[in-house]
mmCIF file of C-alpha atoms in Angstrom:
data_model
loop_
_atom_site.group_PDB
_atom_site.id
_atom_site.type_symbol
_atom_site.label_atom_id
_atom_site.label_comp_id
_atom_site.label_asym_id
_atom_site.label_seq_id
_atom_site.Cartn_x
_atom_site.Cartn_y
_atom_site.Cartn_z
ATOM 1 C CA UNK A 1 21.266 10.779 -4.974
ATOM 2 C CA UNK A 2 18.989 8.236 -4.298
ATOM 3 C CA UNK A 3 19.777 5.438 -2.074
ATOM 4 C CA UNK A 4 18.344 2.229 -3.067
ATOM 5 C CA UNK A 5 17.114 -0.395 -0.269
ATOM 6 C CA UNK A 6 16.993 -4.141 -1.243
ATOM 7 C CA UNK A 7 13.717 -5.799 -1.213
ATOM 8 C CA UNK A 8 13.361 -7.943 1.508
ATOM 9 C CA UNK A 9 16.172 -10.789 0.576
ATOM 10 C CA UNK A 10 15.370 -11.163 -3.222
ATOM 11 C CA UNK A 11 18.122 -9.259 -4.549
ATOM 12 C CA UNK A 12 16.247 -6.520 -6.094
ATOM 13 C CA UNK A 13 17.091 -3.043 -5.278
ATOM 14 C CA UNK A 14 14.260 -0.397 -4.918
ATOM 15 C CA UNK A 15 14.113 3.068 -4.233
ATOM 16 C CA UNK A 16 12.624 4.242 -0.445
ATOM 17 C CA UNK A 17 9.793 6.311 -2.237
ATOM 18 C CA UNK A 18 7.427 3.991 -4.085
ATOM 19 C CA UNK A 19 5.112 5.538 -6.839
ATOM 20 C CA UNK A 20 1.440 4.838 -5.991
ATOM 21 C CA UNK A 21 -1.246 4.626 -8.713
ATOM 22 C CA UNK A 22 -4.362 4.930 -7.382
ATOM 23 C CA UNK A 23 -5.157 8.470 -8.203
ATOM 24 C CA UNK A 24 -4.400 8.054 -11.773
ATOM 25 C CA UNK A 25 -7.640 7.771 -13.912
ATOM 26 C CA UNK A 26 -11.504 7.999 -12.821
ATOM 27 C CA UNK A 27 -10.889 8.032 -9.103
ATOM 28 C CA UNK A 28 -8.232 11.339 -9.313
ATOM 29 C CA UNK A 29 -6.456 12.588 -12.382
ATOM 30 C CA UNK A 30 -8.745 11.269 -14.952
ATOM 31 C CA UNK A 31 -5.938 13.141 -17.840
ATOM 32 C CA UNK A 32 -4.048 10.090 -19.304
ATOM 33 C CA UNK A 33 -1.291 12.773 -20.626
ATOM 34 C CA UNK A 34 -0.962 14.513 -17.449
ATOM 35 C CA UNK A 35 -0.948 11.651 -15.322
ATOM 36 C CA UNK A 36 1.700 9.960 -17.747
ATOM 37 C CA UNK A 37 3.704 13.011 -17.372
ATOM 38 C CA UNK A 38 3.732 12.457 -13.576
ATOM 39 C CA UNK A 39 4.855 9.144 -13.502
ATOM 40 C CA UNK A 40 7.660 9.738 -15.713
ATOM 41 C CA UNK A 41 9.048 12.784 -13.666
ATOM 42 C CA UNK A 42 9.089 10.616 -10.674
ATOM 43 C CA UNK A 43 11.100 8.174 -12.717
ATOM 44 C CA UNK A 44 13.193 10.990 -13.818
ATOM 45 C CA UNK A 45 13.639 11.654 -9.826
ATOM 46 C CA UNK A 46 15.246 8.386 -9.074
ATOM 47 C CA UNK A 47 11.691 6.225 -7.924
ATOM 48 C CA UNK A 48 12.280 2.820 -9.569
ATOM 49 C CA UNK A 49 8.875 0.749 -8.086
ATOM 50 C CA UNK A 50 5.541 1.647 -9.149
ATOM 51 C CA UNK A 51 2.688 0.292 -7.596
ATOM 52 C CA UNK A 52 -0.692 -0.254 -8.800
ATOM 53 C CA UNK A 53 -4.002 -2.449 -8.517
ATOM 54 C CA UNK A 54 -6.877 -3.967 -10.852
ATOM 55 C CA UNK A 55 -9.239 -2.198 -8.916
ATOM 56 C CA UNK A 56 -7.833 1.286 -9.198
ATOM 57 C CA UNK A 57 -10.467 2.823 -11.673
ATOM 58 C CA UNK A 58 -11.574 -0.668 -12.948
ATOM 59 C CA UNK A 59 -8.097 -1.411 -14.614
ATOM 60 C CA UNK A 60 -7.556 2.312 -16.048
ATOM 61 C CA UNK A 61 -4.530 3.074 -13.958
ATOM 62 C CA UNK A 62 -3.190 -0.342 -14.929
ATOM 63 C CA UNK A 63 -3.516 1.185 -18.465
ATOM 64 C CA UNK A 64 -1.925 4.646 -17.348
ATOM 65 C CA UNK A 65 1.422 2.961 -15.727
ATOM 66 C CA UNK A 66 1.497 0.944 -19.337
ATOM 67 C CA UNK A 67 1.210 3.918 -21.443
ATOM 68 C CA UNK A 68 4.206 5.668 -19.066
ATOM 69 C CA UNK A 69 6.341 2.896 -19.462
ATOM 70 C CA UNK A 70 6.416 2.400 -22.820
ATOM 71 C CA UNK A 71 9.267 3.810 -25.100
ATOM 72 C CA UNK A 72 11.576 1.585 -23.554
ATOM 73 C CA UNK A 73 11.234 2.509 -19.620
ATOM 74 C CA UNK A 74 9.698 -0.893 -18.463
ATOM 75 C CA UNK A 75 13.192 -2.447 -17.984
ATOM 76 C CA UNK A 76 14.164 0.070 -15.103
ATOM 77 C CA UNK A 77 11.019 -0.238 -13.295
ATOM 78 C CA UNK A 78 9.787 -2.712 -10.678
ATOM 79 C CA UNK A 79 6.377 -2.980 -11.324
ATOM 80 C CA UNK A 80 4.082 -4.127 -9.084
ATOM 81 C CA UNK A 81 0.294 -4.268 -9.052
ATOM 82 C CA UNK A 82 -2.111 -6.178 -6.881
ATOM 83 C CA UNK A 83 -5.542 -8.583 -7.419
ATOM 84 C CA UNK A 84 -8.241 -9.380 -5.440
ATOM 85 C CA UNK A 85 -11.104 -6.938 -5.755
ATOM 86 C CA UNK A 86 -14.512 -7.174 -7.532
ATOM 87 C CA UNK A 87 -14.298 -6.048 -11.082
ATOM 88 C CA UNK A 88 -17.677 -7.083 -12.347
ATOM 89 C CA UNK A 89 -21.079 -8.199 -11.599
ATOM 90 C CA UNK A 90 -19.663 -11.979 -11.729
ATOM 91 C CA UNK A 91 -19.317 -13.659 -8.091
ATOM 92 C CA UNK A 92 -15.691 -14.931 -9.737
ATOM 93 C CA UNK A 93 -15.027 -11.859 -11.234
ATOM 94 C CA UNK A 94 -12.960 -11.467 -8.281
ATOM 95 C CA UNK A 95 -10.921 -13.055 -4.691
ATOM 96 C CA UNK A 96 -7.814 -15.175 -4.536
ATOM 97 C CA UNK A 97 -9.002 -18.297 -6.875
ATOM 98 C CA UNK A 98 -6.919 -20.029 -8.640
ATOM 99 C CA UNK A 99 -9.478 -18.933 -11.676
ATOM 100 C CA UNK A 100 -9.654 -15.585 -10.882
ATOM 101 C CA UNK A 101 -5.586 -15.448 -10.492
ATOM 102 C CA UNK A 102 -4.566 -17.030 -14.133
ATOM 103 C CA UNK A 103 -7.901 -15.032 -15.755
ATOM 104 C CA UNK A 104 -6.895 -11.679 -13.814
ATOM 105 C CA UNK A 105 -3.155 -12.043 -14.443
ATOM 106 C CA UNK A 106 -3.839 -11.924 -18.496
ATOM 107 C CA UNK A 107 -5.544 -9.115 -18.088
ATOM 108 C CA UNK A 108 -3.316 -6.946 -15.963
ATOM 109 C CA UNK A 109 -0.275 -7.920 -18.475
ATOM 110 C CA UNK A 110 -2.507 -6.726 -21.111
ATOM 111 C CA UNK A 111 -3.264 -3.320 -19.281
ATOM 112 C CA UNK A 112 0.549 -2.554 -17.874
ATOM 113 C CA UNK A 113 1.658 -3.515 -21.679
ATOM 114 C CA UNK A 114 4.388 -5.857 -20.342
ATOM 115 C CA UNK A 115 5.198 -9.281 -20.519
ATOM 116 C CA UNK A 116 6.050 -9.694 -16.550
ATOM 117 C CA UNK A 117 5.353 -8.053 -13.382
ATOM 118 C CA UNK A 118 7.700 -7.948 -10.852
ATOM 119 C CA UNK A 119 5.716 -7.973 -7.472
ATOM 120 C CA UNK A 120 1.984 -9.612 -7.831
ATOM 121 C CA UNK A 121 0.006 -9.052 -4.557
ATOM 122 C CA UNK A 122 -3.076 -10.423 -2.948
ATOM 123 C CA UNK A 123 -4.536 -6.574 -2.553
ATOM 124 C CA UNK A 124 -6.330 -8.586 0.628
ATOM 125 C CA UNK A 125 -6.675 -11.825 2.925
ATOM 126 C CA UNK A 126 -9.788 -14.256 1.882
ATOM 127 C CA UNK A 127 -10.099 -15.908 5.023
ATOM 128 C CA UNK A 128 -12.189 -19.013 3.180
ATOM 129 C CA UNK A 129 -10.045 -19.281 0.231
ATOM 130 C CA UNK A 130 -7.321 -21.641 1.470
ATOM 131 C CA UNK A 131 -4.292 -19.754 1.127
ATOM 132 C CA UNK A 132 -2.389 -23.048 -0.659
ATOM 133 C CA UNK A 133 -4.755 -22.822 -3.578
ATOM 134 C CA UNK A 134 -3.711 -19.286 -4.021
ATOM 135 C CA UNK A 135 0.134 -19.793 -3.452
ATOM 136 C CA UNK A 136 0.044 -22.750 -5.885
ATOM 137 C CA UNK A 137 -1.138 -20.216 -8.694
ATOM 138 C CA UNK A 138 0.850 -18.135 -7.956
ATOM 139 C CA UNK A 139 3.818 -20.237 -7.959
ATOM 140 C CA UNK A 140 2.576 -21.333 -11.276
ATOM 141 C CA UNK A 141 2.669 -17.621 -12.457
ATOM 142 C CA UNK A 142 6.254 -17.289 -11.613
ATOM 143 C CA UNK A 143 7.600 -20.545 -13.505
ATOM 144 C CA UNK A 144 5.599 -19.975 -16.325
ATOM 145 C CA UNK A 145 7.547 -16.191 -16.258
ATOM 146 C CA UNK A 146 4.511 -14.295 -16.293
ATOM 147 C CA UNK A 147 5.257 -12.807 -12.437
ATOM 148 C CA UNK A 148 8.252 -12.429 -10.888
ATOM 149 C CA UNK A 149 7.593 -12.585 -7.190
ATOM 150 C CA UNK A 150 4.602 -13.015 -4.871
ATOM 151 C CA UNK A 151 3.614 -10.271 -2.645
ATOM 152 C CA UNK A 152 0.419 -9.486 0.186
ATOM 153 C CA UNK A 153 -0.664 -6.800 1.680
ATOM 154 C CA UNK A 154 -3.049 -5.822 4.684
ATOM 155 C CA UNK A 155 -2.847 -9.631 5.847
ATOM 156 C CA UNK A 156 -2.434 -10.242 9.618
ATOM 157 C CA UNK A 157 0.687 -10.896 11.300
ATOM 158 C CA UNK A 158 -0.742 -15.015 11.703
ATOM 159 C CA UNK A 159 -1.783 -14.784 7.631
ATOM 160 C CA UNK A 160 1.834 -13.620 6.665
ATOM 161 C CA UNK A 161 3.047 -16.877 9.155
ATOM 162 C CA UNK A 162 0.796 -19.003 7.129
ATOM 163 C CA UNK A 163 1.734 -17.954 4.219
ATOM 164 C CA UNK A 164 5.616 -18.739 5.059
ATOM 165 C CA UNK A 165 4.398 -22.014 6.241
ATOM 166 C CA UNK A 166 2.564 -23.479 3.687
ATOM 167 C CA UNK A 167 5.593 -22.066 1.294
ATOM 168 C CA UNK A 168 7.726 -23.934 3.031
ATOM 169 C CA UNK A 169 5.282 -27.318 3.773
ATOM 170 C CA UNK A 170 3.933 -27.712 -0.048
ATOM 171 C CA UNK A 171 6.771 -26.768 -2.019
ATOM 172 C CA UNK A 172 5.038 -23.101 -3.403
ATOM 173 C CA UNK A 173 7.158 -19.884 -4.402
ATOM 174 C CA UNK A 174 7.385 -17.418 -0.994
ATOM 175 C CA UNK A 175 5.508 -14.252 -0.695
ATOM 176 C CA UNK A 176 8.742 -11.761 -0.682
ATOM 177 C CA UNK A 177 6.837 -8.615 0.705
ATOM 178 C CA UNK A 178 3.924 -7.409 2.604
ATOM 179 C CA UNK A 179 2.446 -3.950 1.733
ATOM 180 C CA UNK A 180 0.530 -2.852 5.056
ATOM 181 C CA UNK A 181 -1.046 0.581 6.412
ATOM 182 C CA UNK A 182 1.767 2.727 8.228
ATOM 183 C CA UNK A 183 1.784 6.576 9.021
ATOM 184 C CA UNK A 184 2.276 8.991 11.815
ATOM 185 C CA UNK A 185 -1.541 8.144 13.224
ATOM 186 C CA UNK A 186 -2.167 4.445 12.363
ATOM 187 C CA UNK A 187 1.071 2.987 14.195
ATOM 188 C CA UNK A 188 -0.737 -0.734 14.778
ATOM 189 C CA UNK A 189 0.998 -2.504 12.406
ATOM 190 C CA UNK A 190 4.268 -1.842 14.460
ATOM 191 C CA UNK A 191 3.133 -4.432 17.426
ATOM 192 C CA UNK A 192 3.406 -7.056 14.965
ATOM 193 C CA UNK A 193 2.900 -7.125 11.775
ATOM 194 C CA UNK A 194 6.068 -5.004 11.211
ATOM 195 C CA UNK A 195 8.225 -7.217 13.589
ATOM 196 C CA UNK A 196 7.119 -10.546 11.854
ATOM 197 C CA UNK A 197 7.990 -8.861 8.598
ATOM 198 C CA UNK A 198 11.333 -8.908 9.675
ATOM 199 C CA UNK A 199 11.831 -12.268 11.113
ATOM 200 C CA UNK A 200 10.941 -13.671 7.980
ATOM 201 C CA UNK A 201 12.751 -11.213 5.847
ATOM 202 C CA UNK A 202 10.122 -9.837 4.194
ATOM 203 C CA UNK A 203 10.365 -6.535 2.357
ATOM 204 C CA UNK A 204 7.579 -3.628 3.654
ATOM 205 C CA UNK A 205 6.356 -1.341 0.835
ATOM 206 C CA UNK A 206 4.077 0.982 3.475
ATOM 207 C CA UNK A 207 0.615 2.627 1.956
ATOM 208 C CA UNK A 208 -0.821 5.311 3.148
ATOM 209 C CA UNK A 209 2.166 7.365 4.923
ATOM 210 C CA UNK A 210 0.024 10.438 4.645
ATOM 211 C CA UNK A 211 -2.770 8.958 6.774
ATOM 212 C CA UNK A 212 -5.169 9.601 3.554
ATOM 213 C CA UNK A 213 -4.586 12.995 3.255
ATOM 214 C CA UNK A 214 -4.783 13.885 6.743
ATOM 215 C CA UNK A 215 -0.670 14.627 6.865
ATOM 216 C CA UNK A 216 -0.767 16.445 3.986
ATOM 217 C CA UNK A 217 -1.289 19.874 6.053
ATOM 218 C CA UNK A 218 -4.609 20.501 4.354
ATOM 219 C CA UNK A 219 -6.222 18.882 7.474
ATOM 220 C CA UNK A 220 -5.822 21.857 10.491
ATOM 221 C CA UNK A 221 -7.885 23.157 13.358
ATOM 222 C CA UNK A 222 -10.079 25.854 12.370
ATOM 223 C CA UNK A 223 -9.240 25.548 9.224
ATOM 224 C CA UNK A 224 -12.684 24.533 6.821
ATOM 225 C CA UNK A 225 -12.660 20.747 6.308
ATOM 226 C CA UNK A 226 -10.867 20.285 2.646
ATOM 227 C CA UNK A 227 -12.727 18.396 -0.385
ATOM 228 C CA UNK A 228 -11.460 15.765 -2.147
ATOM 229 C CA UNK A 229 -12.342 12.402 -3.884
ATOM 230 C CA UNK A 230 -11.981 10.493 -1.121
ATOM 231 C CA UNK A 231 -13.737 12.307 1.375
ATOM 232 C CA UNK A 232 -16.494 12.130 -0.609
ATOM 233 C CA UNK A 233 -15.831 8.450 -0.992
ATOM 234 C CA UNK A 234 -15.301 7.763 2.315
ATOM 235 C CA UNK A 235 -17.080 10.499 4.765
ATOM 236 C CA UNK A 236 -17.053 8.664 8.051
ATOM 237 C CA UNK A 237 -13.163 8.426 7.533
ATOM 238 C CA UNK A 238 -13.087 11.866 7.061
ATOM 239 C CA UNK A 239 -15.947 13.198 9.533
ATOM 240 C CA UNK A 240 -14.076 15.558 11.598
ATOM 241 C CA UNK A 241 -17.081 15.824 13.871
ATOM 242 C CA UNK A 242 -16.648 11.970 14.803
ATOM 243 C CA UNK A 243 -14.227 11.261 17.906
ATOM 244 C CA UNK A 244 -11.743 9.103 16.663
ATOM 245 C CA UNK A 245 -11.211 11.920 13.794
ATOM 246 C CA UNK A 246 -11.175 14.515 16.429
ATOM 247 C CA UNK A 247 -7.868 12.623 18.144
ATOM 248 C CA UNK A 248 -6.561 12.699 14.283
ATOM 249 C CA UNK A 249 -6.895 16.362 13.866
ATOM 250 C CA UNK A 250 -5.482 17.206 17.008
ATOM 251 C CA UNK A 251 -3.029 14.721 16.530
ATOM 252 C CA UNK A 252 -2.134 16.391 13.028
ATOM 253 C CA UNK A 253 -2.190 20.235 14.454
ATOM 254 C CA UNK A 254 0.098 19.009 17.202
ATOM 255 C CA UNK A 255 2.773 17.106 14.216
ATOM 256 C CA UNK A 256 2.778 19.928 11.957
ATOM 257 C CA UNK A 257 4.042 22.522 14.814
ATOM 258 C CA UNK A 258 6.721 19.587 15.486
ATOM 259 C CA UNK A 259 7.383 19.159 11.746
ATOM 260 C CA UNK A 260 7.571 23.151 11.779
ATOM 261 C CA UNK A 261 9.954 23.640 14.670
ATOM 262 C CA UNK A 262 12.317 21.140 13.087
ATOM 263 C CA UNK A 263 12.251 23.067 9.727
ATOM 264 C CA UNK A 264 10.228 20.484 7.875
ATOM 265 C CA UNK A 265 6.897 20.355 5.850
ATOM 266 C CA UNK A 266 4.272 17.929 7.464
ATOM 267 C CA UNK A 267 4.524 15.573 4.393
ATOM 268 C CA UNK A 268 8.552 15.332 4.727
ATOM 269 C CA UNK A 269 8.034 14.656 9.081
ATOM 270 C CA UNK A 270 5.457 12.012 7.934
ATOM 271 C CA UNK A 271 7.135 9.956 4.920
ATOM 272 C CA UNK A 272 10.147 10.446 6.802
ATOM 273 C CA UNK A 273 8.618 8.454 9.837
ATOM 274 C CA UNK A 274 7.838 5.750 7.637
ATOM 275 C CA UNK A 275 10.902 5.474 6.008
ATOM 276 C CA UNK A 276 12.695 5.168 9.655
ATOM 277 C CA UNK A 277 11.110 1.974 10.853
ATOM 278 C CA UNK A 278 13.988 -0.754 9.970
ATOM 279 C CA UNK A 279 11.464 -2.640 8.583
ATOM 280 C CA UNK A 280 10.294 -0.743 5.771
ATOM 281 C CA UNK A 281 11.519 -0.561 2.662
ATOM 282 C CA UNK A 282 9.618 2.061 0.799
ATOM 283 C CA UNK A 283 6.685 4.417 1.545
ATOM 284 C CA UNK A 284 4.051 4.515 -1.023
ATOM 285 C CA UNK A 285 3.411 7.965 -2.343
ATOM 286 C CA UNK A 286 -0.280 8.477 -3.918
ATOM 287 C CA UNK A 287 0.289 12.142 -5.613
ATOM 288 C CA UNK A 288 -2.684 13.491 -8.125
ATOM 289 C CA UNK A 289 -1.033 16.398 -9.442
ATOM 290 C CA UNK A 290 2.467 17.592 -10.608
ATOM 291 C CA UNK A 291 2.539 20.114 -7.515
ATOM 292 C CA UNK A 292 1.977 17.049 -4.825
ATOM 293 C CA UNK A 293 4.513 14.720 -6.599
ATOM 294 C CA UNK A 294 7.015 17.867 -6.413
ATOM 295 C CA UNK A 295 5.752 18.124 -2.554
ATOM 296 C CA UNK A 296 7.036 14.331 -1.510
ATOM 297 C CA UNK A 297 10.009 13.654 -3.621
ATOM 298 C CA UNK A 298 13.492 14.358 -1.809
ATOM 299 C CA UNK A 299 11.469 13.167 1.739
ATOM 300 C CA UNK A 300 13.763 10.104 1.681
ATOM 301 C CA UNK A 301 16.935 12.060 2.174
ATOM 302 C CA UNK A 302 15.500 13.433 5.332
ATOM 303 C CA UNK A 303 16.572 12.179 8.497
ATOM 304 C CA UNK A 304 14.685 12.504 11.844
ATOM 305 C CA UNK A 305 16.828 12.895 15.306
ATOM 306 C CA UNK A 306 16.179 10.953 18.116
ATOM 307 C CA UNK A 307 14.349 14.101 20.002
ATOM 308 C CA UNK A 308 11.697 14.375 17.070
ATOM 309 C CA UNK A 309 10.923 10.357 17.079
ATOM 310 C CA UNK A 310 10.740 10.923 21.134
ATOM 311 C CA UNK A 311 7.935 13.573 20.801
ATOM 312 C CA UNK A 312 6.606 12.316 17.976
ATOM 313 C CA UNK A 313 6.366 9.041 20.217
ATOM 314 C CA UNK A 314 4.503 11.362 23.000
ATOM 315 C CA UNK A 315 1.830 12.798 20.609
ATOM 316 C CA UNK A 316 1.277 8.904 19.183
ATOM 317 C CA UNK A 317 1.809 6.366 21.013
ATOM 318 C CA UNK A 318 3.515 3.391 18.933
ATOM 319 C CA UNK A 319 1.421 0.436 18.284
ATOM 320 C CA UNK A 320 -1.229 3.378 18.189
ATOM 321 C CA UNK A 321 -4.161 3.252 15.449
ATOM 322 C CA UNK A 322 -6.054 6.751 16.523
ATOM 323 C CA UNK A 323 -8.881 5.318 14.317
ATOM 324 C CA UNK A 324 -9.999 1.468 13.946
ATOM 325 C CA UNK A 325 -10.808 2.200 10.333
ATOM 326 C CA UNK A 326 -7.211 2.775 9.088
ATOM 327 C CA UNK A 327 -6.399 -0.260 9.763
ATOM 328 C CA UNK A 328 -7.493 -1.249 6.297
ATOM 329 C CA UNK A 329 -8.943 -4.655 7.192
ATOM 330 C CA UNK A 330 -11.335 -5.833 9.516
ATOM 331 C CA UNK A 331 -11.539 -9.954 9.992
ATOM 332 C CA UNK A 332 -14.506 -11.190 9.479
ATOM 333 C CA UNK A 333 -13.669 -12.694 13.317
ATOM 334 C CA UNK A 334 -15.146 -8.999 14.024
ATOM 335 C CA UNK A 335 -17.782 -8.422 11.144
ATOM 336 C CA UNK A 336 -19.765 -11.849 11.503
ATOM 337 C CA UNK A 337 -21.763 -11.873 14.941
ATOM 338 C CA UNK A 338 -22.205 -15.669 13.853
ATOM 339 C CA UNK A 339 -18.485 -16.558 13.984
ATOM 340 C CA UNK A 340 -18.306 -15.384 17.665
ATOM 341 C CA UNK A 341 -21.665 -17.093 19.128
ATOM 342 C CA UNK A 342 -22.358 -20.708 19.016
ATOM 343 C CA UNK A 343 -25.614 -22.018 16.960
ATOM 344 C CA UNK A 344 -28.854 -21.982 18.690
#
């Protein structure tokens, strides 16, 4: 039986497995019917969040989730879904303006077939959008009904501070939950971001628990590099040639014989991991197919003993990211060579 975790200190009660989207349409399972079909078994299994974004196949996943939920299903789900990406050749076709928000907002609605969403997140941190101009829309959002709470994810531990501050300073709803990168190889987020989520009682819906595919056992030494989507989306991520993917795969080949001595699949040692951290609330699953869904769900109802979290410790260090890239946001602090030099 599922046990449900509250969100953060809103009240709302959500399942430790969160259903992700993002394979459903273009970018993965491009079968409405099928994908449908998914989403409604892992209802059927006790999940009660479902995640989504905007971006995820230019709105057709938004349009998936809505197709799933109708028949009367919307009421038992917390839906969230996200904003901030480009979705069109328009420079305001996207980013964390109050115009983009209240356009975007109508369209997601529109999409998910529902009159509210539960969790609306800024998918990322605009650094020169001031943050108050995206809270105050936001608040708007939720006393007009239209959202029901305000969520981030990927921002910086001194982003998710701001965002508490300028809550609190200019009267504006307060983000309830942070969505960041977690797994078994990009432990970063623990150092701070994790710890912060906690002082301010923040709920953590973690993405990524299966390191992109590279927990999912399909990644082993000697084994031929697997296909997918997004390798070919991605290929420096996924370059097992490069070094920090060479620490990965050994990394992986040394957590699946742990995950194996402990009679465990990879995927259960991984979203189990996740689901450890006190912080976290749920782990984000991302499954394309019937046979990966039926691979994750039941992970929440394993528990790891102290041994495994010590050599799991041994083989990643915590605080460890064993590749800068999975970090899923780089400040422009590090990206701009003109915001670190003085003009000449």
């Amino acid at each position: 039986m599922t046990q449900y975790r509250s969100l953060g200190r809103t009240g709302v009660k959500v399942s430790p497995l969160c259903l992700g989207t993002m394979m459903f349409g273009a970018r993965g399972n491009r079968d409405h019917e099928d994908s449908v079909r998914i989403i409604r078994r892992a209802l059927d299994a006790g999940i009660n969040v479902v995640d989504t974004a905007d971006v995820y196949s230019a709105g057709e996943s938004e349009t998936i989730v809505g197709k799933a939920l109708s028949g009367g299903r919307r009421d038992d789900v917390v839906l969230a879904t996200k904003f901030h990406g480009s979705l069109g050749e328009d420079p305001n076709e996207r980013g964390n303006s109050r115009r983009w928000i209240v356009q975007e907002v109508e369209n997601s609605l529109r999409r998910l077939g529902t009159d509210w969403i539960d969790l609306y997140q800024v998918h990322r941190p605009e650094p020169d959008t001031d943050f108050d101009e995206t809270l105050g829309a936001l608040t708007d959002l939720v006393r007009q009904g239209k959202i029901r709470y305000i969520g981030t994810s990927t921002f910086e531990p001194s982003a998710i501070v701001e965002g508490q501050w300028t809550a609190e300073r200019r009267g504006r709803e307060r983000v309830v939950a942070e969505q960041p990168p977690y797994s078994l190889l990009a432990r970063g987020v623990e150092r701070e971001v994790l710890p912060v989520a906690q002082r301010y009682g923040l709920g953590v819906l973690a993405w990524s628990p299966l390191a992109g595919g590279w927990l999912s056992g399909r990644y082993r030494k000697g084994a031929e590099q697997p296909r997918s989507s997004r390798a070919d989306r991605q290929a420096e991520r996924f370059d097992i040639a490069s070094p920090e993917n060479t620490a990965k795969l050994d990394a992986a080949e040394a957590l699946a014989q742990l995950a194996e001595e402990a009679g465990l699949t990879l995927i259960q040692l991984a979203l189990a991991f996740v689901l450890e951290h006190p912080a976290v609330t749920s782990a984000i699953i991302g499954p394309r197919t019937f046979e990966q869904l039926e691979g994750q769900l039941g992970a929440d109802a394993v528990r790891l003993s102290r041994d495994v979290l010590d050599r799991i410790d041994k083989i990643v260090p915590p605080g460890t990211n064993l590749s800068a890239r999975d970090a899923g946001y780089v400040p422009p602090s590090l990206t701009e060579p003109e915001l670190r030099r003085r003009g000449h």
